[in-house]
mmCIF file of C-alpha atoms in Angstrom:
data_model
loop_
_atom_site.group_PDB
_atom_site.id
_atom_site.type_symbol
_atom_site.label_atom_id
_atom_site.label_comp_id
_atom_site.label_asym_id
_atom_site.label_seq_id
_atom_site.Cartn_x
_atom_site.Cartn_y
_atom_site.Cartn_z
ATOM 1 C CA UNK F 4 -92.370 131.591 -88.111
ATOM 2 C CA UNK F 5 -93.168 131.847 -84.258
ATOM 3 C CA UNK F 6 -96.414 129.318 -84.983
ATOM 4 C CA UNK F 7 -94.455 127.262 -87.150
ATOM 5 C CA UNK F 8 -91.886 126.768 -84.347
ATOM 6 C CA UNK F 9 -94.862 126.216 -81.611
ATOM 7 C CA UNK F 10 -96.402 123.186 -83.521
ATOM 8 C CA UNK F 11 -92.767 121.671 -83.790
ATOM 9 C CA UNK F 12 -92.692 121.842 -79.822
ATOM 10 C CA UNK F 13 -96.536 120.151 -79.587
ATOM 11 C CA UNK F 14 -95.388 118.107 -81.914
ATOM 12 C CA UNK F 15 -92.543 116.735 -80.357
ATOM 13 C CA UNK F 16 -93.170 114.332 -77.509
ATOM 14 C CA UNK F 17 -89.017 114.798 -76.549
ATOM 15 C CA UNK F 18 -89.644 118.256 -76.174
ATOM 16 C CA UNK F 19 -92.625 118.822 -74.123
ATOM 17 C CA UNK F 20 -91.254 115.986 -71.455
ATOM 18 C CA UNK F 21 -88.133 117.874 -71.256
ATOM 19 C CA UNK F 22 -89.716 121.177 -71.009
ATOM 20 C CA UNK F 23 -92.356 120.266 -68.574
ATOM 21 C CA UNK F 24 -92.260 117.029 -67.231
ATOM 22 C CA UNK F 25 -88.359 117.064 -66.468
ATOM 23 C CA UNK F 26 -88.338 120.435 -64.092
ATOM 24 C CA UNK F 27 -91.465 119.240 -61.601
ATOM 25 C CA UNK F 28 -89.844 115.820 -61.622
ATOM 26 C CA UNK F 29 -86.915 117.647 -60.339
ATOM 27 C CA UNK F 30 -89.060 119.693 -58.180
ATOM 28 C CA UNK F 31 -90.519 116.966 -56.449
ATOM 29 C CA UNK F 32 -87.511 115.185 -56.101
ATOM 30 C CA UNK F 33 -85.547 117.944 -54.431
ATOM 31 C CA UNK F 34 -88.674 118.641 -52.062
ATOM 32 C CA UNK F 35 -89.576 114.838 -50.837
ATOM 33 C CA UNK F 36 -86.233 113.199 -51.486
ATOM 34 C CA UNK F 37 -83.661 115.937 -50.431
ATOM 35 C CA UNK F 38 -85.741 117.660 -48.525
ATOM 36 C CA UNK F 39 -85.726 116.496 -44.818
ATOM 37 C CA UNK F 40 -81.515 116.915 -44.856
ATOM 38 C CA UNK F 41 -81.283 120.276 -46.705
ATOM 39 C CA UNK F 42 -80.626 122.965 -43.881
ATOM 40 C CA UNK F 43 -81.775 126.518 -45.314
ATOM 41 C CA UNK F 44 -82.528 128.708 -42.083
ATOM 42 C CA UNK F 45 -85.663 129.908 -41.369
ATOM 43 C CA UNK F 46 -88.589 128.877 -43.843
ATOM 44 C CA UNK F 47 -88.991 125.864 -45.405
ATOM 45 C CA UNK F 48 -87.038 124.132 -47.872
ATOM 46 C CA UNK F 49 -90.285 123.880 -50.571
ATOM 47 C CA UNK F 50 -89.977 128.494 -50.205
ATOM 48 C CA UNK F 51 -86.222 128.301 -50.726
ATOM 49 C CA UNK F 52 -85.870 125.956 -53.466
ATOM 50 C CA UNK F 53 -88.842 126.856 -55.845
ATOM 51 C CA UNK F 54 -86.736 130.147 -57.683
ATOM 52 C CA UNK F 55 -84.080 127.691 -58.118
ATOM 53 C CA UNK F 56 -86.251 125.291 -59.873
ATOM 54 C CA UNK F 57 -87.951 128.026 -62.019
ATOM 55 C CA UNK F 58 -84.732 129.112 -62.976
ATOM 56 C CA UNK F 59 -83.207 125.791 -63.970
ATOM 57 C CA UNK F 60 -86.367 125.169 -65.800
ATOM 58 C CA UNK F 61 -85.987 128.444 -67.817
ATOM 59 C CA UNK F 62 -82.409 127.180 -68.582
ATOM 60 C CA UNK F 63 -82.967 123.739 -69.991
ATOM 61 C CA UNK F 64 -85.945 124.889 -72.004
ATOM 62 C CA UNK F 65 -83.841 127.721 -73.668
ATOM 63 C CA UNK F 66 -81.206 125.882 -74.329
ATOM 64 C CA UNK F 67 -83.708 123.553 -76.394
ATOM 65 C CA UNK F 68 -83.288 126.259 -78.885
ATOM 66 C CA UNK F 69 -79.702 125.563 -79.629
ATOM 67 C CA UNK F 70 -81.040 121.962 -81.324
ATOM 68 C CA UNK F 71 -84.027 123.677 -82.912
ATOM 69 C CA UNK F 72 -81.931 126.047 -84.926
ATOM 70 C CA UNK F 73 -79.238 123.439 -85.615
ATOM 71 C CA UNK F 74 -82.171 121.023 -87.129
ATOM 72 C CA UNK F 75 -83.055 123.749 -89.492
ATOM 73 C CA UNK F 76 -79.506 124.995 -90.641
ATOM 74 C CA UNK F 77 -78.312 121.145 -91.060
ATOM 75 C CA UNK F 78 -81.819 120.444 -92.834
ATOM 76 C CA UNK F 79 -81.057 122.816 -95.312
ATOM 77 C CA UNK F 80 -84.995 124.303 -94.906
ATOM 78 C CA UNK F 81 -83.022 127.947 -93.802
ATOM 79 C CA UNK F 82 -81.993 128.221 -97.566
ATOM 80 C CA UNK F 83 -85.215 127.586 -98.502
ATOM 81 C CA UNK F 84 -86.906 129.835 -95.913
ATOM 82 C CA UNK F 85 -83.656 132.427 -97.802
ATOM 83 C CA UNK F 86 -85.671 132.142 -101.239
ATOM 84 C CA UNK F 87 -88.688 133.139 -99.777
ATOM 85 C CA UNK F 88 -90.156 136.544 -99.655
ATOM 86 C CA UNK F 89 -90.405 136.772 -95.825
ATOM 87 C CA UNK F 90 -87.505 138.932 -93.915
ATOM 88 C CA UNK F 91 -84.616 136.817 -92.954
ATOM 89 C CA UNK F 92 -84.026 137.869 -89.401
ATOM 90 C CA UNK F 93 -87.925 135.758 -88.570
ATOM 91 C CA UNK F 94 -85.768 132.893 -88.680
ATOM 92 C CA UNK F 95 -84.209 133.736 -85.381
ATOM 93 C CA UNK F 96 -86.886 135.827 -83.500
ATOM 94 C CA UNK F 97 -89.418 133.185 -84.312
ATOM 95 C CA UNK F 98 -87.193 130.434 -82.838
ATOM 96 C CA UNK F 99 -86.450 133.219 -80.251
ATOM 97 C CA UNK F 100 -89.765 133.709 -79.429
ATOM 98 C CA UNK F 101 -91.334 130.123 -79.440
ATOM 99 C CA UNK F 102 -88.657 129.866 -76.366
ATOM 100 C CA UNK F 103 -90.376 132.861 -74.261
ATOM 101 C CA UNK F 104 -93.788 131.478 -75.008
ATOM 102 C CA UNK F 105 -92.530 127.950 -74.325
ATOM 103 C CA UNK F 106 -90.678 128.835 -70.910
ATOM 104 C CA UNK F 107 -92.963 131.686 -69.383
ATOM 105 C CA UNK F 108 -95.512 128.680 -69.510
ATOM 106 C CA UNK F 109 -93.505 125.979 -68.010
ATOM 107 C CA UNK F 110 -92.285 128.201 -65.799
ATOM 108 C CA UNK F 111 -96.207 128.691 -64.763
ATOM 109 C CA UNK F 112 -97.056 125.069 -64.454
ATOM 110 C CA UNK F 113 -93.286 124.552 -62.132
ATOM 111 C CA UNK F 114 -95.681 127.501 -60.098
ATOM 112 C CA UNK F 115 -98.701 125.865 -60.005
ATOM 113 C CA UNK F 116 -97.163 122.769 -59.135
ATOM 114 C CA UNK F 117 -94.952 124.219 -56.246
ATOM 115 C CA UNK F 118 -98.086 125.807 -55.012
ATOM 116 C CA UNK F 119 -99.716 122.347 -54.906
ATOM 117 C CA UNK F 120 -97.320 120.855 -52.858
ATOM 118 C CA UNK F 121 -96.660 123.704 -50.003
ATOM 119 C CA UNK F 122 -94.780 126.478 -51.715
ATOM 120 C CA UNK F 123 -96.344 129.648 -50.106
ATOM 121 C CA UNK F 124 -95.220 132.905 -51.925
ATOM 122 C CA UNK F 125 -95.965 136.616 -49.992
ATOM 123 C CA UNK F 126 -95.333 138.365 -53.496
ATOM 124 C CA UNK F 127 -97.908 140.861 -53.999
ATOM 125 C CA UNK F 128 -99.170 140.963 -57.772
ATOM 126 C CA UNK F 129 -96.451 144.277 -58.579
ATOM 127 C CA UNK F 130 -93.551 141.885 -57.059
ATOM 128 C CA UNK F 131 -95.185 138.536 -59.104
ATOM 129 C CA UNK F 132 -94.431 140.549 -62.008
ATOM 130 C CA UNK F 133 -91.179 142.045 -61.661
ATOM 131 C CA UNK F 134 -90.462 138.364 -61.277
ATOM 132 C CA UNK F 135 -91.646 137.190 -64.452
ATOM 133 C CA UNK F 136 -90.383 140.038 -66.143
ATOM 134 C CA UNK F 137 -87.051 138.949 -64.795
ATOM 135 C CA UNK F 138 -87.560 135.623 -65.897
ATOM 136 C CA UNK F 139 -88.282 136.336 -69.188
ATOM 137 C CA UNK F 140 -85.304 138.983 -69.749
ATOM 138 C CA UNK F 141 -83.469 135.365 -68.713
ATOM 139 C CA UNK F 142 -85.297 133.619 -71.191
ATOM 140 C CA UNK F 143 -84.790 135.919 -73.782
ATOM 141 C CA UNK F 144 -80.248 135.891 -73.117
ATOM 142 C CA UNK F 145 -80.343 132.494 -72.791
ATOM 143 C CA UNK F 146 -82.356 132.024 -75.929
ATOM 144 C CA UNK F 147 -80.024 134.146 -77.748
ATOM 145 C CA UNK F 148 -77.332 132.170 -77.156
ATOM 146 C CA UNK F 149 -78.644 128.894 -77.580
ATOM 147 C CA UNK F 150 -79.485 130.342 -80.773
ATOM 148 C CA UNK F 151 -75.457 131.387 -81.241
ATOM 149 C CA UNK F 152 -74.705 126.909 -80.323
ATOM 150 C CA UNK F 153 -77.113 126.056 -82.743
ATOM 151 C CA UNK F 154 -75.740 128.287 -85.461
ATOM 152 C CA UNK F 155 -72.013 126.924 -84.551
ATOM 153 C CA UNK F 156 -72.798 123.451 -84.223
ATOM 154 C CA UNK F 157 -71.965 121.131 -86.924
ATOM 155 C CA UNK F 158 -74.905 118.709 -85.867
ATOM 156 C CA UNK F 159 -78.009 118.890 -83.418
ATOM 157 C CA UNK F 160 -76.089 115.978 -81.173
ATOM 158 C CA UNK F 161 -73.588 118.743 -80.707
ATOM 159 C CA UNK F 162 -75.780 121.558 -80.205
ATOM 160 C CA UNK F 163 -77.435 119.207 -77.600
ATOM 161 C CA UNK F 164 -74.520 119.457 -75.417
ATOM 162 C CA UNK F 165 -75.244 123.090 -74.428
ATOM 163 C CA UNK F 166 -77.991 121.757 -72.154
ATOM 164 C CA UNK F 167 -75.553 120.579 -70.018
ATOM 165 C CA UNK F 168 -73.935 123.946 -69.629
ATOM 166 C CA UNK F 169 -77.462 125.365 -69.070
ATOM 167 C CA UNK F 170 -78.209 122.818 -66.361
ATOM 168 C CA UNK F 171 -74.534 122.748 -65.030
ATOM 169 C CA UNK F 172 -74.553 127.019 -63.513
ATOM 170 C CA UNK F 173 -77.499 126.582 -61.423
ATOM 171 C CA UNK F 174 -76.392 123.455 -59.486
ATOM 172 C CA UNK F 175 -73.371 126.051 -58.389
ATOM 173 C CA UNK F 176 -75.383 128.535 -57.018
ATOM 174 C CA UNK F 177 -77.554 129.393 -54.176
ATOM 175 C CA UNK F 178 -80.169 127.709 -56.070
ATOM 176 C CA UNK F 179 -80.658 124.407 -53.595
ATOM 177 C CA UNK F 180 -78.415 125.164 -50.856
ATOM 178 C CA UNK F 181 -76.746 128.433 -48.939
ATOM 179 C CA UNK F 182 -73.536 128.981 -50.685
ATOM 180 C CA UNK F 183 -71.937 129.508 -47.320
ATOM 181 C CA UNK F 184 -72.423 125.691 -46.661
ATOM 182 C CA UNK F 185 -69.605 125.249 -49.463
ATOM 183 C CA UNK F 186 -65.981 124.985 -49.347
ATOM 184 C CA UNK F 187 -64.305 127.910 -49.749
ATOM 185 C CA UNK F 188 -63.012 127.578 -53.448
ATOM 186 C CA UNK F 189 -66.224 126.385 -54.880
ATOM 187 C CA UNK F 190 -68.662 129.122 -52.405
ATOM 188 C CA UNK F 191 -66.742 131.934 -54.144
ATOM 189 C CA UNK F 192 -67.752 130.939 -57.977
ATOM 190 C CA UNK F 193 -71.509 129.473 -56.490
ATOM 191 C CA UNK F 194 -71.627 133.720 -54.832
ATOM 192 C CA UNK F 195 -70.412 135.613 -57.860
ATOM 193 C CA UNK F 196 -71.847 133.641 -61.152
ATOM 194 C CA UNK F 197 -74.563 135.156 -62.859
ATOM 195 C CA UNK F 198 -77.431 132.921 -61.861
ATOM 196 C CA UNK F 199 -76.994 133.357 -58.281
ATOM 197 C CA UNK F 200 -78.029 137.349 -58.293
ATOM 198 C CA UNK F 201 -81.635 136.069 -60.533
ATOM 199 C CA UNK F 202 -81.961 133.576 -57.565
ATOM 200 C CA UNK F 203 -81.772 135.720 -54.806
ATOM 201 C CA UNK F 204 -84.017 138.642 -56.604
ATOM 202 C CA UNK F 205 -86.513 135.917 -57.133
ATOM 203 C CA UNK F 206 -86.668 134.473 -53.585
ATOM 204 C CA UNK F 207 -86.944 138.120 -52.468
ATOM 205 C CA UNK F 208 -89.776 139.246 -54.901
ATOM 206 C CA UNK F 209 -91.420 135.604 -54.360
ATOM 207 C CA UNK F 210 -91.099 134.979 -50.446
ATOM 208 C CA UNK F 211 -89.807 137.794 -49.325
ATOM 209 C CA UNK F 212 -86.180 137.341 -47.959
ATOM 210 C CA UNK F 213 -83.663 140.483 -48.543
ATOM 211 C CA UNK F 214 -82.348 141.292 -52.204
ATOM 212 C CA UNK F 215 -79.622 143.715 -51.522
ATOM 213 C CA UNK F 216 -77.796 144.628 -54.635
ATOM 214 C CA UNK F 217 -78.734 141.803 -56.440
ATOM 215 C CA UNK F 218 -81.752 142.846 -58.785
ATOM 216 C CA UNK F 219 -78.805 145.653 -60.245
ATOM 217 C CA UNK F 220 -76.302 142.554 -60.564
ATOM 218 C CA UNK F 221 -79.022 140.267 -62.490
ATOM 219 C CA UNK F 222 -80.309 143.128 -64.849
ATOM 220 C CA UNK F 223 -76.836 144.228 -65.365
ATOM 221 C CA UNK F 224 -75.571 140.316 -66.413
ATOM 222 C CA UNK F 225 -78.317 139.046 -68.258
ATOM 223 C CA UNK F 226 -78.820 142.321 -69.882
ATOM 224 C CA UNK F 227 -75.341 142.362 -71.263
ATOM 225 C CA UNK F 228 -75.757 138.520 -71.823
ATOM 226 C CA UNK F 229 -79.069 139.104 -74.138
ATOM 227 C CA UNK F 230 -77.352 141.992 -75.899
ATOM 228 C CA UNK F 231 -74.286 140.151 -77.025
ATOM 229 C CA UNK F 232 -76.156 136.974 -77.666
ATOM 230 C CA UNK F 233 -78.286 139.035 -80.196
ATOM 231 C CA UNK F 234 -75.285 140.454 -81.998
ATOM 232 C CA UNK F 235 -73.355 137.309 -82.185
ATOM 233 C CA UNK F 236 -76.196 134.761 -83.235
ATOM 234 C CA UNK F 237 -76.938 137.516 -85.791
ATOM 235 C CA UNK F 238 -73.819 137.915 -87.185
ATOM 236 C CA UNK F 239 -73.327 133.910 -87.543
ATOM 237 C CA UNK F 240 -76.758 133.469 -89.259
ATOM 238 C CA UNK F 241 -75.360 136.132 -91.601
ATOM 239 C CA UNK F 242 -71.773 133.992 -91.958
ATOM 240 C CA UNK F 243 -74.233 130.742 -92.225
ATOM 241 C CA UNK F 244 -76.406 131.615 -95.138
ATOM 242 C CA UNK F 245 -74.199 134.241 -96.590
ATOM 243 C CA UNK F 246 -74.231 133.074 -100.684
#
């Protein structure tokens, strides 16, 4: 199911823009067009922004799952896949883990490209994976509850809109700028949201600035996250194909 899901995503021109193309582009626009007025402190504004942009790339490519498993429901090819002798909860984990394979290596190309361009990590290897393990314990929530739209959604244009919820957290964060440059109302959402703690454990594994409590505060959200996104999206796939 997990191969069958990978040559839908090489097949699909939509999808490999939006998982690849969309996060350097967004990347390169933050770095050369934003830039030169962003005020971070010390470093440079390529070192602060790069976990931002790994993160937001992890978070529009999951929440491509939400329209994968909302084109199979509304299809009607789950009822076949029901008939079939193969277990019924590969449905999910295949579409579940298409999205880790999918992410882990945009995520590496957003690297390689930041790299390119004057991002300049101290991370030693132990600290380069922590960080992708982190990453892909993000992957893995989000994916889950994409999984949960797409299983709700009455059409893929609806599941779609999740993708804007994915995008919308990160722009609220500490992702591109210090939440301390925001007004008051707004810096006390951007400080305690869940993407904000996987920011700041990422720019401390990656480049080295202090984490504080936030590793505890990432593993404890998107732990919780992933664990009620797998109950729920299981429960609905039951509901969904139940007869």
């Amino acid at each position: 199911m997990t191969g069958r899901n990978i040559r839908h995503t090489l097949r699909s021109p939509d999808a490999l823009i939006s998982t690849l193309a969309l996060p350097i582009i967004i990347l390169l626009m933050f770095v050369y067009v934003f830039g030169g007025a962003m005020d971070v402190g010390d470093g440079t504004f390529v070192d602060y922004v790069v976990p931002g942009i790994i993160l937001l790339c992890a978070s529009f490519g999951s929440a491509a799952t939400a329209v994968g498993v909302s084109v199979d429901i509304t299809e009607g090819i789950v009822a076949r896949f029901c008939t079939m002798a193969i277990s019924r909860s590969a449905f999910l984990t295949g579409h579940i883990a298409e999205s880790l394979l999918r992410n882990m290596a945009a995520g590496a190309v957003v690297v390689g490209v930041a790299l390119a361009i004057g991002f300049r990590p101290t991370a030693d290897p132990v600290r380069w994976l922590a960080a992708a393990a982190l990453l892909a314990l993000i992957v893995l929530a989000l994916s889950w509850v994409s999984a949960c739209f797409g299983l709700i959604a009455g059409s893929p244009e609806a599941a779609n809109g999740f993708t804007v919820f994915a995008m919308f957290l990160p722009y609220i964060s500490s992702a591109f700028v210090p939440p301390e440059t925001m007004p008051s109302w707004l810096r006390g959402f951007a400080e305690h949201q869940p993407v904000t703690p996987v920011i700041e454990t990422l720019r401390g594994l990656l480049v080295g600035t202090p984490i504080g409590n936030s590793a505890v505060l990432a593993l404890a959200w998107w732990g919780g996250i992933a664990a009620v996104g797998y109950v729920a999206a299981l429960v609905l796939f039951r509901r969904r194909t139940r007869g």
